[in-house]
Every structure is written in structure tokens, then in C-alpha cells.
Amino acid sequence: MAVLDHNPELYFSREVDQKSRVLLINPPVQERRYHWLRWNQPTELLRLSSWLRTNHRGIQIRLFDFMFPDSAGSVSKHKVKETWGSSESDSQLWHFGRRFEDFEEYVSGMLREHWIPDVIVVSSLTSYWHVSIEKLLIKLCTRLGRRVRQAAKIILYGNYPRFEPEHAENQPDADVALTRTVQTKDLFPDFGLYIHAERGLPNFYGLDVESSSLADHLAGCLEVQGAFDKTRGISRPSTISVAFLNDDICSPSTHLEDVVAFAQSHPNRFVIEGIAGIEPRSLSSERLRQLKNAGFRSLFVEHAREPGGDLDVAAYSPLLELLGEEAHERKSGRNSNAWLDRGRVTGFVAIGLPDDEMDKIVRSTLKINQFFQSIILKPYGYSPSIGRLSAEARRKRWRQPWQSSPQWFPYLGNESELTQGDYENLLRWQNVLNKRVKGTTFDFLDDGNVARLVRETLMTESWKRQEDAK
Amino acid sequence: MEPRGIGLSGVDPGIIRELSGIYKPFIKAFKELISNAYDADAKRIAVNIRDDFSTIEVDDDGNGMTPYDFHEGFARLGGSTAWLRDGKSPGGRSRIGYKGIGFLATARYCQALKVESHAIRPFIGSRPIEGRGRKVIPLREIVGDLVPADLVKDKVAITRMVATSSTGESRRLSPKDFQIDNRGNLRITSARALKARAYTINYKIDCRHLLLEASLDFDYILGLEHRGDLRVLADFCTVRYRPAAQGARSHTRVTLCGLKDFVVRELSAPRTKGKARNIVFKSGKEQFLWRLARTSPIRDDLSEEFSGESLYRFRELQEAADLPMLVVKWRSEEPITLLRPLYLARGQAIPFEETVVPVEIDENGLRVSGYLLARSEIIYPAELRGISIRVRNVAIGDASFLGWEHILSGPRKAAMSQITGELLVLDGLDAADAINPGRESFYEENHHYRVLKRALMGSEESIGGLVNKTIKAVLDRSRVRSQVNDKIVEARRRRKVLVDISSAVNYYARVEDPSARGLLNFFDTPIRADGLASSRDVPTRPQHKLAGFELENRVGLKAEVEIDYQRRKVRVDFAQDTWNTTIYLNGHYYEVLLKQGRPDHPICEFDNEGRRIFVNWGHPVKLHMDDTGFLKSAILLRLAYHAAPRDADAMMNLALNMLSFRAE
């Protein structure tokens, strides 16, 4: 069984030295759906690598990233085939990331060249994607063989042992579960690991917008790219993609102004991916100006909810005002630099929460669809920010952590009054709103809750406008 | 100087067309021009293909031709002078062309052929003349009127003159008996000499001051077929003489003008889409260059990396041969020097010494030296399969197995695709009755050819000879490789089954189920094996020998296995995962051991103390299953039994689930 350890810095300083060989693994994901697949980058592992190198000069570190894209730039996926399915669900699972066979070949190759790892760190982005880690550990132990396995330490790292320590502790194929990650906030991620592992660099550089060394990190990305391009005989400076994987890039701790300054001093050198979340309450005119100057061309706005579940319309005011101003300026021709319009903004609407009410969700989607061009229904699973539950309570409710994944709508049948069918209907409704009707139809005359509510809402709203007009 | 026509008498143009047709396709005709340059002792032959494919030039620095050489050897059907000097060139090379029809080879492929030539050597001729008591014999009667008399009158020297009397007695005349007058005529100055009935006059003509330009209009010639007076073909060849530059070197330039459309199409053809391993699928340029290199008397592209004894003699003969350099300039590209492609060329994998079968034949005037090479894979390009036989440094036809490729079948025929060979004929097989026109094959009835065939292929009743020896080597290696491969595949299958077992057990151990709990508990139960532990081991790895070769364990091999045919050894890296018989079950590594137990012994036993699993390879159930199926069933059934010992239904359920488990 794995031993829990709450002090990763001390642990690593004990277990590794400059002669150590460390293998870092970003595992695959087995899940029903994974929309953000291409943004899966093991930033914590990359920073851990930097931390280890800083503390132990000469240490050898390798990375196997299951999520590294193939030569076409896509992250592979395939259906999981298992001869017996769980009785809890008949839903098809997908394996996102490279195949286990690739990993097994990699390990065999590593052993053939006598690169025997002393420490193997398996990270996890979420607390509920442990099934693929368990399968990975079995295959890893099988491939390593008894002698190598006995000499190597397998460490669980990241959000799985952090949020599910009791479950992680029971993993028979790991030695240690670190309940905390090493403090690496301002460390530059070791993107160079990819060059050795993959003879290439990832599609984007994932950075932390709250780091005080952000400008240095941006410069570091250009440097890494430049050095790699040189080895390939490319002399013209490349344009790199940068993504900020923070929940709110406009939070009080943001260093967005550093991004702006860097973008201005390095024109056309990088593209900011709009993946990062933005809390509408954090938005101000100043922040919007910064976003524009930093090179953002699209925004993803989180769902601003009132405690009762209604949409906090006021939270969107600054953004809506700016959208109005920019639209006006564009129309009048006064400002040709006006960059923001409804089409560039996507609004999230949270679903899967314990207090979900169909009426409020549908109204929220209609409202946000008025504000912005497109909406995304964002499922939520268990997290301590939604409701603190002890491990015992969690196991009573969800026997395994994977069942608390957002894709399984874990509050169904618990606190939520909605059904699985309601959520599926909502997802179809989302496509209708976004005018993407690829093979899915939304029947407005259906007897289901969503269709009924949409009809009622539409009728109520249109009636209200007629009344206002009178 | 006005151009003059040279006639060619008594030949039907249809015959000319037929003779040209012997040289098919174009490259076979074109190579004759290279052969001519070789016969002229050229050290360097340059081929230049124009950008628009309008002309191809062959330029050599050989001996060149005097107008008389040209008339005698080039423009007269069957008039080769190769029989002179015992079939050797002035430089001592064994001449390739000797039938006197090579110049016609390109007739079908172009509109005209132009020749420019300059010779430093004098033309040496001999002419019988009737005496008739004449004091003056015109020069024209001696040297002919091919070249206007005024161009050669001061250039003729009588080297020998023999007078034959009416009684048949011959007497060599001394220089006092005759002289060349100022008109260039021969004057008989002695009375005794005057009495001769006939003279044989040997002479030489210095043509260093003349540059020959000739043009053969093939379109005109072939157009005369079935038309006109065929007994005399006037203007067959137009000749012009120009003054040669002072000190000019000897050379010949042959230009093919107006290449026919189908030739241009052939040369400019693109490569066939997809994998083009064989020459026939390559581009027109690649085919032309490859075939030209294969059929020209040039150096082999012999890799220096291979220096085996078998090839030592072959290499020596190559280096000793007086072979010209052939340089090709393809349109506007940089010129390249061609080397004859071989299967032992640079960039090819070096074969093992024992796969090279040396060939040394010395029998009844036939001397041949070379080698046969057996490969463990099919030879590409296909055009290199078979034996290439070179006479006077030129390959006779394409590489073949002398007809046996159409007779053999089955594995022996398949083995032929893995054999290549190069033979140099040092003596013999060069008579006119040995090689057919076009030099594409030998005459079967030729004695030397029969000797060669017998040495290579055996008797007519059954295949034998050196080729049979090589085929046996191929088949033997194939057998060894197949047996070794079978063992590797068997090991891989076994390993996969063990990994599958591991996946099933580890996966199922996490399912929350009473029988799964039993499974988890079992691994910590102090159980020991009885009986099977002391039974004889069934080896999972080959021991000592494999496919008749000595077995060697070699860690760190790049490949899974290495076969050393020469030393008859098989090297296997048993450290690789394929041979691993350990499985990982719920945090424990178990060694799986096959035991030759009794039929009444258990099908499988677990030893949790020593972490071993014994599988009874002598169990009667094994007779009804394949090895991997039995291995999986034995282990999982036993595990299920231990996990649910008092519940038959649960045990069967668990066993079936694990047996049918299939996971990502």
C-alpha cells in the first residue's frame, strides 16, 4: 500500500540526489467525455522537474506524457474495450491519450538501454481520474519486473492524492502518495523535457498568469522554442502559443500587465489561447483593455451565479457595457481598433451542481445567449468548493472517486432533482443555441422537462416584452 | 570539301531494319556505341543527352577512325576488322564487337547518325594488284578512291611489296624496285619486278591531317524498304573531310540525331507511383542510366567494406582490367561517372562470408572466375537476381539462371529470388558461334557454354552445380530462420498470456465483490505447493541448441535475435521481456514455472511463500488445448478455486470472468 506523505520537499530531498534518475508520467484519461483534451499539459510535473534540477544539479529526468499530440497535432483517443462493464453504468468509456502499448514499449526500451529509474512520479490533474492510473501502475510494475520494481519508488502526485488521500493510500502498486505538491509557483516549467522525450515541443506553453516571474517565463518559452528551431535549421523566429491555465486570469493576483508589456515588446511572437477562465466579477474596463493589449482575441466567461442558482446579471455588466460601447464605436467608424464583440465571447453555464433547477438553468442559458454568441454547459463534479464531505461520506455516496467526475453527474439521485435525461436534453439544447445541430435535434414539442421549460420561458419572455411595449 | 556518298550494295533495307531490331529496347542499341568506343581503346567516354532529347552524343578519346577505317569497319555490313590482330584492339583489349553490324543498332531509334572522327594512327592496308607489265600503277588502284587522291597523295607509304611470278613464286621487292612518283603513283623501277604477274602491296596512309564527318540517314535508308533499286543504295552515308587542327588528339564523336518519339517518351517517363524497388518501375532516366551501367564495360561499384576472400580474386580481376570511365551528362544536370551496379555495391548490407560461393572454372579452354551470393532476403531490384555473365567485360544479356528459372518450382524457385552472381569469362565463349548478335544470349550448342552451364546448373536431368549449392544455402538459412522465429513467437505468445492474466487478476482484485475479497486475501495466505515443485522442469527457453545452431545468451542485442550462419550460432537476449515468465499479481511478483507433473497432480499450484506458480504440463487437459490456452486456464482456474474455495458457483463465475477478461 502507498504511504501518505505530506511534505513533498522533504521527501524528495531524502529520496533523490544528483545521481538519481527520475521518470515523470502524465497518465492517460479514461472518461466518458473530455472536451479539453488538447489542453492537458502536466504543468506541475514540468515545474517539479525544474525544482528537482535546481536542487540537484546533474539529476537525470525523463518524461512520458500520454497526452503529447501526434504528428498531426492531435491527442489520440480510442474506445475502451472491456469484457465486463461496471453495473453502475453502460456508458462507453474512452481512453484519451496514447495507448498503454506505447508506454510499455517505452519502458522496455528504457530498460534495454539500462536507464533504470530510481523514482517514478505519476501525476494527476483531477481527483477522479484514478482508474487509468491504476491500470498504468499495473502495466508499469509488470514491465519493470521484480528487481527494478523493488529498487524504484512509485509516487502518486497531484490532485488525486491531494483530494482523495485515503483512496490513494490504498493503491497497492504505489509506494508513496504525496498529499501536497512541491512549492513551484514561480518556477519556469521544464519544457525542454519534451525535446528529449518526443524530439519536439508541445502545441502550446502552459503558464501561470499569477506568477511574479511571468515575464521571465514568457521569455523562457521563446528561448526554448528558439533553441529547438535552431537544431532544425529554422532561423526565422517562430510564433508560439501560450495558454494560461488559471481559473480566473483577471483575479487580483494576476500579472496580466506583464503579459501586456511582453506582448508589446515582442510583437507577433506569441498567440494567447483563450482557454483561461474569466470570472465576470473580476472584469473591469482596465482588465478588458489589458486583455486586448495582451493579444486575447476570444474570452471564456465563467458562470456568475447567485446563491439561489439564478444568474447574477449584474456581474456581467462591465463586460456588457464594453460590448455595447465597442459595437457603437465600430458602427460609427470612430474606433477601428474596437476588437470585442459578442462573437468573441463564450459564456459558461454550470450544470451538475447539487442545487440545479431546470428552470433556472434554461433561463440562464437564454440570458447568456443574449449576451454572447455561444454558450457552453460546464458540468461540475464533486469538489471541496462545492461541499466538503469526509472521505467516509464520499465513499458512502460514491464508492469510487471516479464516480464523482463531472461527466457522471455525481449529484444525480443525491441532492439534485434532475435526471440523466434532463442533462442530456440540456446538452442538446446547448447545441441548438449554438446553432450546431450535427445529428442532434431538439424537439421543442417534446414532453421532457427541458422542452417544456423552454416553451414556457420563451412564452413568458415574449409576453413580458409585449407587456413592456404597451 | 563537298560531301560524298558511300554506297552500300546488295542489301535489302528490310534486312537492315531486322538487324536493327535485334537491339531492343533502345538501351541495348545504344550500348553498342559504348562498345565501339571501348574497342577503340577509349579511356574516357562521355555521353551527353540534350535538354530537349533531340540528340545524344557519345564522345570518346579512343583511337579514332581514318576514312578507310570508317569505310571498312563502320559503314560496311559485316565488314568488321575485328578478326585482324586476333580479335584485339590496337591497345590490346579483347574487342567486343566483331560481327560488323553494331552501327546499325540505332537505326530504328533515330533519324540519323553522325560521326566525327580523327585518327592519329595511319591506316594500314593491303591490296593485291595485277601486274600486266605495267610500269605505273595509279595510286587510286592501290588505296581506292574513298578519299580524293589529292588529299592523300603525299601521305601514302608502301611498307611491303611482294611480286608473284607467273609460276607462282613470290619474292619480296626491295625499295629499289619501286618508288612513289610526284603524282603519288607507284612506279616499278626494276625490270625484274616488271615481270611479276601480280603484286601484293602493303601500305599505310597517314590521315592525321583529316577530320572525318559522316552522316547516316536512317530514315532514308529504312524508307527505301520495298521501293527503288535495292541492289545499290546510293548516298547510304554522306562523308565529308575537313582539315584537322594541328596536334589534334584522336577521338570519335557519334551523335544520334532526331530521336524517335517513342524513345523520347521512354527516356522522359516519370517514375511509377508508389514503391519502385525494381528498375522497371523507375523513371526513364533512372532506367537508362542503370541499364547503361550494367551493359557497359566499366568498373563495378564494388564496396570496399566487403573484403572477403571469395571476392578477392574478383576484385583483383576488376582492378587489372583496362576499363574506361563512362561519364553521363543528363540534360542540364551535373555530369556523373557511372559505375556498374552490383548487389555488393556501396550502401548495401554486407553479406556474411559463407553466403558467397566462389566460382572458378577452368575446363576445356573455358576459364571463368566470379561468385554467387545467397541472401537471406529477396533481392531488390529484381533485375539483379540471377547470374550475370560477362565476356570481354560486357554482360551477355540480363542476369538469369540459364533457363532453369522456368523449370524449377516450389521452394527452390523461390530461393532463386535470393541469389545473385557475377561471372567474368577470362577465356573462351568469345567465338562467333558462342554469342548471338545483339549479345543477348549464348548459343546453346556452343561447347564452352555447355561446360559453363554444367558447372553452374548441373546436368540436364537434374539441377546440381554451384547454383544448386547456393540454393541449398538459401533454403537451409530459411529453415533455421523459420525455426528460430517459431520459438520467438511461442515465447511472445506465452508472455502475452501472462500479461493478460496479470491484467485480469489485478483488475478484478479491485472490483468490490465477495469473491474478489477472497482473491485479495489469498495472496497473503501462507500457502505452499506440494508435488509439482519437485517435478521435472519444462523449459520455457531453448537450451544449448536452436535449429541445429549453438545457442548463446547475449544481453543487450539490438534485435531480439541474431543468427550467425557462418559460426552456426544463434544469439538471443533472454533478458528481454519476451522471455520473462514473471507475473505481477496484486503487488507481488510470481515466477511461473512449467512442470512435467503426473496426470493425477493438480493442474496448477501456488506457492505464496516462494512466490511461485507451478503449472502441470503433464495434465491430461493439456492434450485438448493449445499451450497458451492451457497456461491461462490452469492459472486462473486455480486462483478462482483459492479465492472462493467453498462456493462452486462463485468460483466458476470468477474463473470465467477472469478467463474472458479483455481490457484496454
Coordinates of C-alpha atoms in Angstrom, one line a residue, chain A residues 185-467:
Chain A
K185 CA 4.8 28.7 -8.2
D186 CA 7.4 30.9 -9.8
L187 CA 9.4 28.2 -11.4
F188 CA 9.6 28.0 -15.2
P189 CA 8.2 24.7 -16.4
D190 CA 10.8 22.4 -17.8
F191 CA 9.5 22.3 -21.4
G192 CA 12.9 21.0 -22.5
L193 CA 11.9 17.6 -21.2
Y194 CA 9.8 17.2 -24.3
I195 CA 12.7 17.7 -26.6
H196 CA 14.5 14.6 -25.3
A197 CA 11.2 12.6 -25.0
E198 CA 9.4 13.5 -28.2
R199 CA 12.1 15.2 -30.3
G200 CA 9.6 18.1 -30.4
L201 CA 7.8 20.7 -28.3
P202 CA 4.1 20.7 -27.2
N203 CA 1.5 22.7 -29.2
F204 CA 1.4 25.4 -26.5
Y205 CA 3.2 26.6 -23.4
G206 CA 1.0 26.4 -20.3
L207 CA 1.9 29.2 -17.9
D208 CA 0.6 30.6 -14.6
V209 CA -0.7 34.2 -15.0
E210 CA -0.3 34.8 -11.3
S211 CA 3.4 34.1 -11.3
S212 CA 5.6 37.1 -10.4
S213 CA 8.1 35.8 -12.9
L214 CA 5.7 35.7 -15.7
A215 CA 7.7 38.0 -18.0
D216 CA 10.7 35.7 -17.5
H217 CA 8.6 32.7 -18.2
L218 CA 7.4 34.2 -21.5
A219 CA 11.0 35.0 -22.4
G220 CA 11.9 31.4 -21.4
C221 CA 9.3 30.0 -23.8
L222 CA 10.8 32.0 -26.7
E223 CA 14.2 30.8 -25.7
V224 CA 13.2 27.2 -25.6
Q225 CA 11.5 27.5 -29.0
G226 CA 14.4 29.3 -30.5
A227 CA 16.9 26.8 -29.4
F228 CA 14.8 24.0 -30.7
D229 CA 14.2 25.7 -34.0
K230 CA 17.9 26.2 -34.4
T231 CA 18.5 22.5 -34.2
R232 CA 16.1 22.1 -37.1
G233 CA 17.8 24.7 -39.1
I234 CA 15.0 27.2 -38.8
S235 CA 16.4 30.7 -38.5
R236 CA 13.2 32.8 -38.6
P237 CA 11.7 33.4 -35.1
S238 CA 8.6 31.3 -34.5
T239 CA 5.3 32.5 -33.1
I240 CA 4.5 30.4 -30.1
S241 CA 1.1 29.6 -28.5
V242 CA 0.8 30.4 -24.8
A243 CA -2.2 29.3 -22.6
F244 CA -2.9 30.4 -19.1
L245 CA -4.5 27.5 -17.3
N246 CA -5.7 29.6 -14.3
D247 CA -9.4 29.6 -13.2
D248 CA -9.5 33.4 -13.4
I249 CA -6.9 35.3 -15.3
C250 CA -8.4 38.6 -14.0
S251 CA -8.1 37.8 -10.4
P252 CA -6.5 40.3 -8.0
S253 CA -3.3 38.2 -8.1
T254 CA -3.0 38.3 -11.9
H255 CA 0.1 39.6 -13.6
L256 CA -1.7 40.4 -16.8
E257 CA 0.1 43.7 -17.1
D258 CA 3.3 41.7 -17.6
V259 CA 1.8 39.9 -20.4
V260 CA 0.7 43.1 -22.0
A261 CA 4.2 44.6 -21.6
F262 CA 5.8 41.5 -23.0
A263 CA 3.4 41.4 -26.0
Q264 CA 4.2 44.9 -26.8
S265 CA 7.9 44.4 -26.7
H266 CA 7.7 41.2 -28.7
P267 CA 5.2 41.9 -31.4
N268 CA 3.9 38.9 -33.4
R269 CA 5.9 36.4 -31.3
F270 CA 3.1 34.8 -29.4
V271 CA -0.5 34.0 -29.6
I272 CA -2.6 33.8 -26.4
E273 CA -5.0 30.9 -26.4
G274 CA -8.4 31.9 -24.9
I275 CA -8.7 28.8 -22.8
A276 CA -8.3 30.5 -19.5
G277 CA -11.3 31.2 -17.4
I278 CA -12.5 34.7 -16.5
E279 CA -14.8 35.4 -13.6
P280 CA -17.2 38.1 -14.8
R281 CA -17.0 39.8 -11.4
S282 CA -13.2 40.3 -11.9
L283 CA -13.7 42.0 -15.2
S284 CA -13.3 45.8 -15.3
S285 CA -12.6 48.1 -18.2
E286 CA -9.0 48.2 -17.2
R287 CA -8.8 44.5 -17.3
L288 CA -10.5 44.3 -20.6
R289 CA -8.1 46.8 -22.0
Q290 CA -5.3 44.7 -20.7
L291 CA -6.7 41.5 -22.3
K292 CA -6.9 43.2 -25.6
N293 CA -3.4 44.6 -25.4
A294 CA -2.1 41.2 -24.3
G295 CA -3.4 39.7 -27.5
F296 CA -6.5 37.9 -26.4
R297 CA -9.0 37.6 -29.2
S298 CA -11.6 35.5 -27.5
L299 CA -12.9 35.2 -24.0
F300 CA -14.4 32.4 -22.0
V301 CA -16.5 33.8 -19.2
E302 CA -17.4 31.7 -16.1
H303 CA -20.9 31.4 -14.8
A304 CA -21.8 34.1 -12.3
R305 CA -24.4 32.5 -10.1
E306 CA -26.3 33.9 -7.2
P307 CA -26.5 31.7 -4.1
G308 CA -30.0 30.5 -5.1
G309 CA -28.8 29.5 -8.6
D310 CA -30.1 32.4 -10.6
L311 CA -27.9 34.2 -12.9
D312 CA -26.1 37.2 -11.4
V313 CA -26.8 39.5 -14.3
A314 CA -25.1 42.5 -12.6
A315 CA -21.8 40.6 -12.6
Y316 CA -21.8 40.8 -16.4
S317 CA -22.4 44.5 -16.5
P318 CA -18.9 45.8 -17.1
L319 CA -18.4 43.4 -20.0
L320 CA -21.8 44.1 -21.4
E321 CA -21.2 47.8 -21.3
L322 CA -17.9 47.4 -23.0
L323 CA -19.5 45.2 -25.7
G324 CA -22.1 47.9 -26.2
E325 CA -19.5 50.7 -26.4
E326 CA -17.3 48.8 -28.8
A327 CA -20.3 47.9 -31.0
H328 CA -21.3 51.5 -31.1
E329 CA -17.8 52.7 -31.9
R330 CA -17.4 50.1 -34.6
K331 CA -20.7 51.1 -36.2
S332 CA -19.9 54.8 -36.1
G333 CA -16.4 54.1 -37.5
R334 CA -14.8 56.1 -34.7
N335 CA -12.6 53.3 -33.5
S336 CA -11.2 50.9 -36.0
N337 CA -9.4 49.1 -33.2
A338 CA -12.6 48.0 -31.5
W339 CA -11.9 44.3 -31.0
L340 CA -14.6 42.9 -28.8
D341 CA -17.9 41.8 -30.0
R342 CA -20.5 39.1 -28.9
G343 CA -19.0 36.7 -31.4
R344 CA -15.7 36.5 -29.5
V345 CA -17.2 35.8 -26.1
T346 CA -18.3 32.4 -24.9
G347 CA -20.3 32.1 -21.6
F348 CA -20.2 29.1 -19.4
V349 CA -23.3 27.8 -17.6
A350 CA -22.7 25.5 -14.7
I351 CA -24.6 22.2 -14.6
G352 CA -24.4 19.1 -12.5
L353 CA -24.5 21.1 -9.2
P354 CA -26.4 19.8 -6.2
D355 CA -28.9 22.7 -6.3
D356 CA -29.6 22.5 -10.1
E357 CA -33.0 23.6 -11.1
M358 CA -34.1 23.2 -14.6
D359 CA -36.0 26.4 -14.9
K360 CA -33.0 28.5 -13.7
I361 CA -30.6 26.7 -15.9
V362 CA -32.7 27.2 -19.0
R363 CA -33.3 30.9 -18.2
S364 CA -29.6 31.3 -17.6
T365 CA -28.7 29.8 -21.0
L366 CA -31.2 32.1 -22.7
K367 CA -29.9 35.1 -20.9
I368 CA -26.3 34.4 -21.7
N369 CA -27.1 33.6 -25.2
Q370 CA -28.5 37.1 -25.5
F371 CA -25.2 38.4 -24.0
F372 CA -22.8 36.4 -26.0
Q373 CA -22.6 34.4 -29.3
S374 CA -22.1 31.0 -27.8
I375 CA -22.6 29.2 -24.5
I376 CA -21.0 26.0 -23.1
L377 CA -22.7 24.0 -20.4
K378 CA -20.0 23.2 -18.0
P379 CA -20.6 20.1 -15.9
Y380 CA -19.4 20.1 -12.3
G381 CA -18.4 17.1 -10.2
Y382 CA -17.5 16.9 -6.6
S383 CA -15.0 19.4 -5.3
P384 CA -14.4 20.7 -1.8
S385 CA -15.5 24.2 -3.0
I386 CA -19.0 22.8 -3.7
G387 CA -19.5 20.9 -0.5
R388 CA -17.0 19.5 2.0
L389 CA -17.5 15.8 2.6
S390 CA -15.4 13.5 4.6
A391 CA -13.8 10.6 2.9
E392 CA -16.1 8.2 4.6
A393 CA -19.1 10.3 3.4
R394 CA -17.8 10.4 -0.1
R395 CA -17.3 6.7 -0.2
K396 CA -20.8 6.2 1.0
R397 CA -22.1 8.4 -1.7
W398 CA -19.7 7.4 -4.5
R399 CA -18.0 4.1 -3.9
Q400 CA -15.1 5.1 -6.1
P401 CA -13.7 8.6 -6.7
W402 CA -14.3 8.3 -10.5
Q403 CA -18.0 8.4 -9.8
S404 CA -17.6 11.9 -8.6
S405 CA -16.4 13.0 -12.0
P406 CA -18.4 15.8 -13.6
Q407 CA -19.1 13.6 -16.6
W408 CA -21.1 11.2 -14.4
F409 CA -23.2 14.0 -12.9
P410 CA -22.5 12.7 -9.4
Y411 CA -25.2 14.7 -7.7
L412 CA -27.9 12.8 -9.6
G413 CA -30.1 11.0 -7.3
N414 CA -28.3 12.6 -4.3
E415 CA -29.1 16.2 -3.8
S416 CA -30.1 17.1 -7.4
E417 CA -33.7 16.7 -8.5
L418 CA -32.7 16.4 -12.2
T419 CA -32.4 13.2 -14.1
Q420 CA -29.8 11.9 -16.5
G421 CA -32.3 12.5 -19.3
D422 CA -32.6 16.1 -18.3
Y423 CA -28.9 16.7 -18.6
E424 CA -28.7 15.0 -21.9
N425 CA -31.5 17.2 -23.1
L426 CA -29.7 20.2 -21.9
L427 CA -26.7 19.3 -23.8
R428 CA -28.8 19.1 -27.0
W429 CA -30.4 22.4 -26.1
Q430 CA -26.9 23.9 -25.9
N431 CA -26.2 22.8 -29.5
V432 CA -29.4 24.3 -30.7
L433 CA -28.5 27.6 -29.0
N434 CA -25.1 27.5 -30.6
K435 CA -26.7 26.6 -33.9
R436 CA -24.8 23.4 -34.2
V437 CA -27.2 20.8 -35.0
K438 CA -24.9 18.0 -36.1
G439 CA -27.1 15.0 -36.0
T440 CA -28.8 16.1 -32.8
T441 CA -32.3 17.5 -32.8
F442 CA -34.1 19.4 -30.2
D443 CA -37.8 18.8 -30.2
F444 CA -39.5 21.9 -28.9
L445 CA -42.7 19.9 -28.6
D446 CA -41.1 17.1 -26.6
D447 CA -42.8 16.3 -23.3
G448 CA -39.5 16.4 -21.5
N449 CA -38.7 19.0 -18.8
V450 CA -36.3 21.0 -20.9
A451 CA -38.6 21.4 -23.9
R452 CA -41.5 22.3 -21.6
L453 CA -39.4 24.9 -19.8
V454 CA -38.1 26.3 -23.0
R455 CA -41.5 26.8 -24.3
E456 CA -42.7 28.3 -21.1
T457 CA -39.7 30.5 -20.8
L458 CA -40.0 31.7 -24.4
M459 CA -43.6 32.4 -24.0
T460 CA -43.1 34.2 -20.7
E461 CA -40.3 36.3 -22.0
S462 CA -42.1 37.2 -25.2
W463 CA -45.3 38.0 -23.2
K464 CA -43.2 40.3 -20.9
R465 CA -41.8 42.2 -23.9
Q466 CA -45.2 42.7 -25.3
E467 CA -46.4 44.0 -21.9

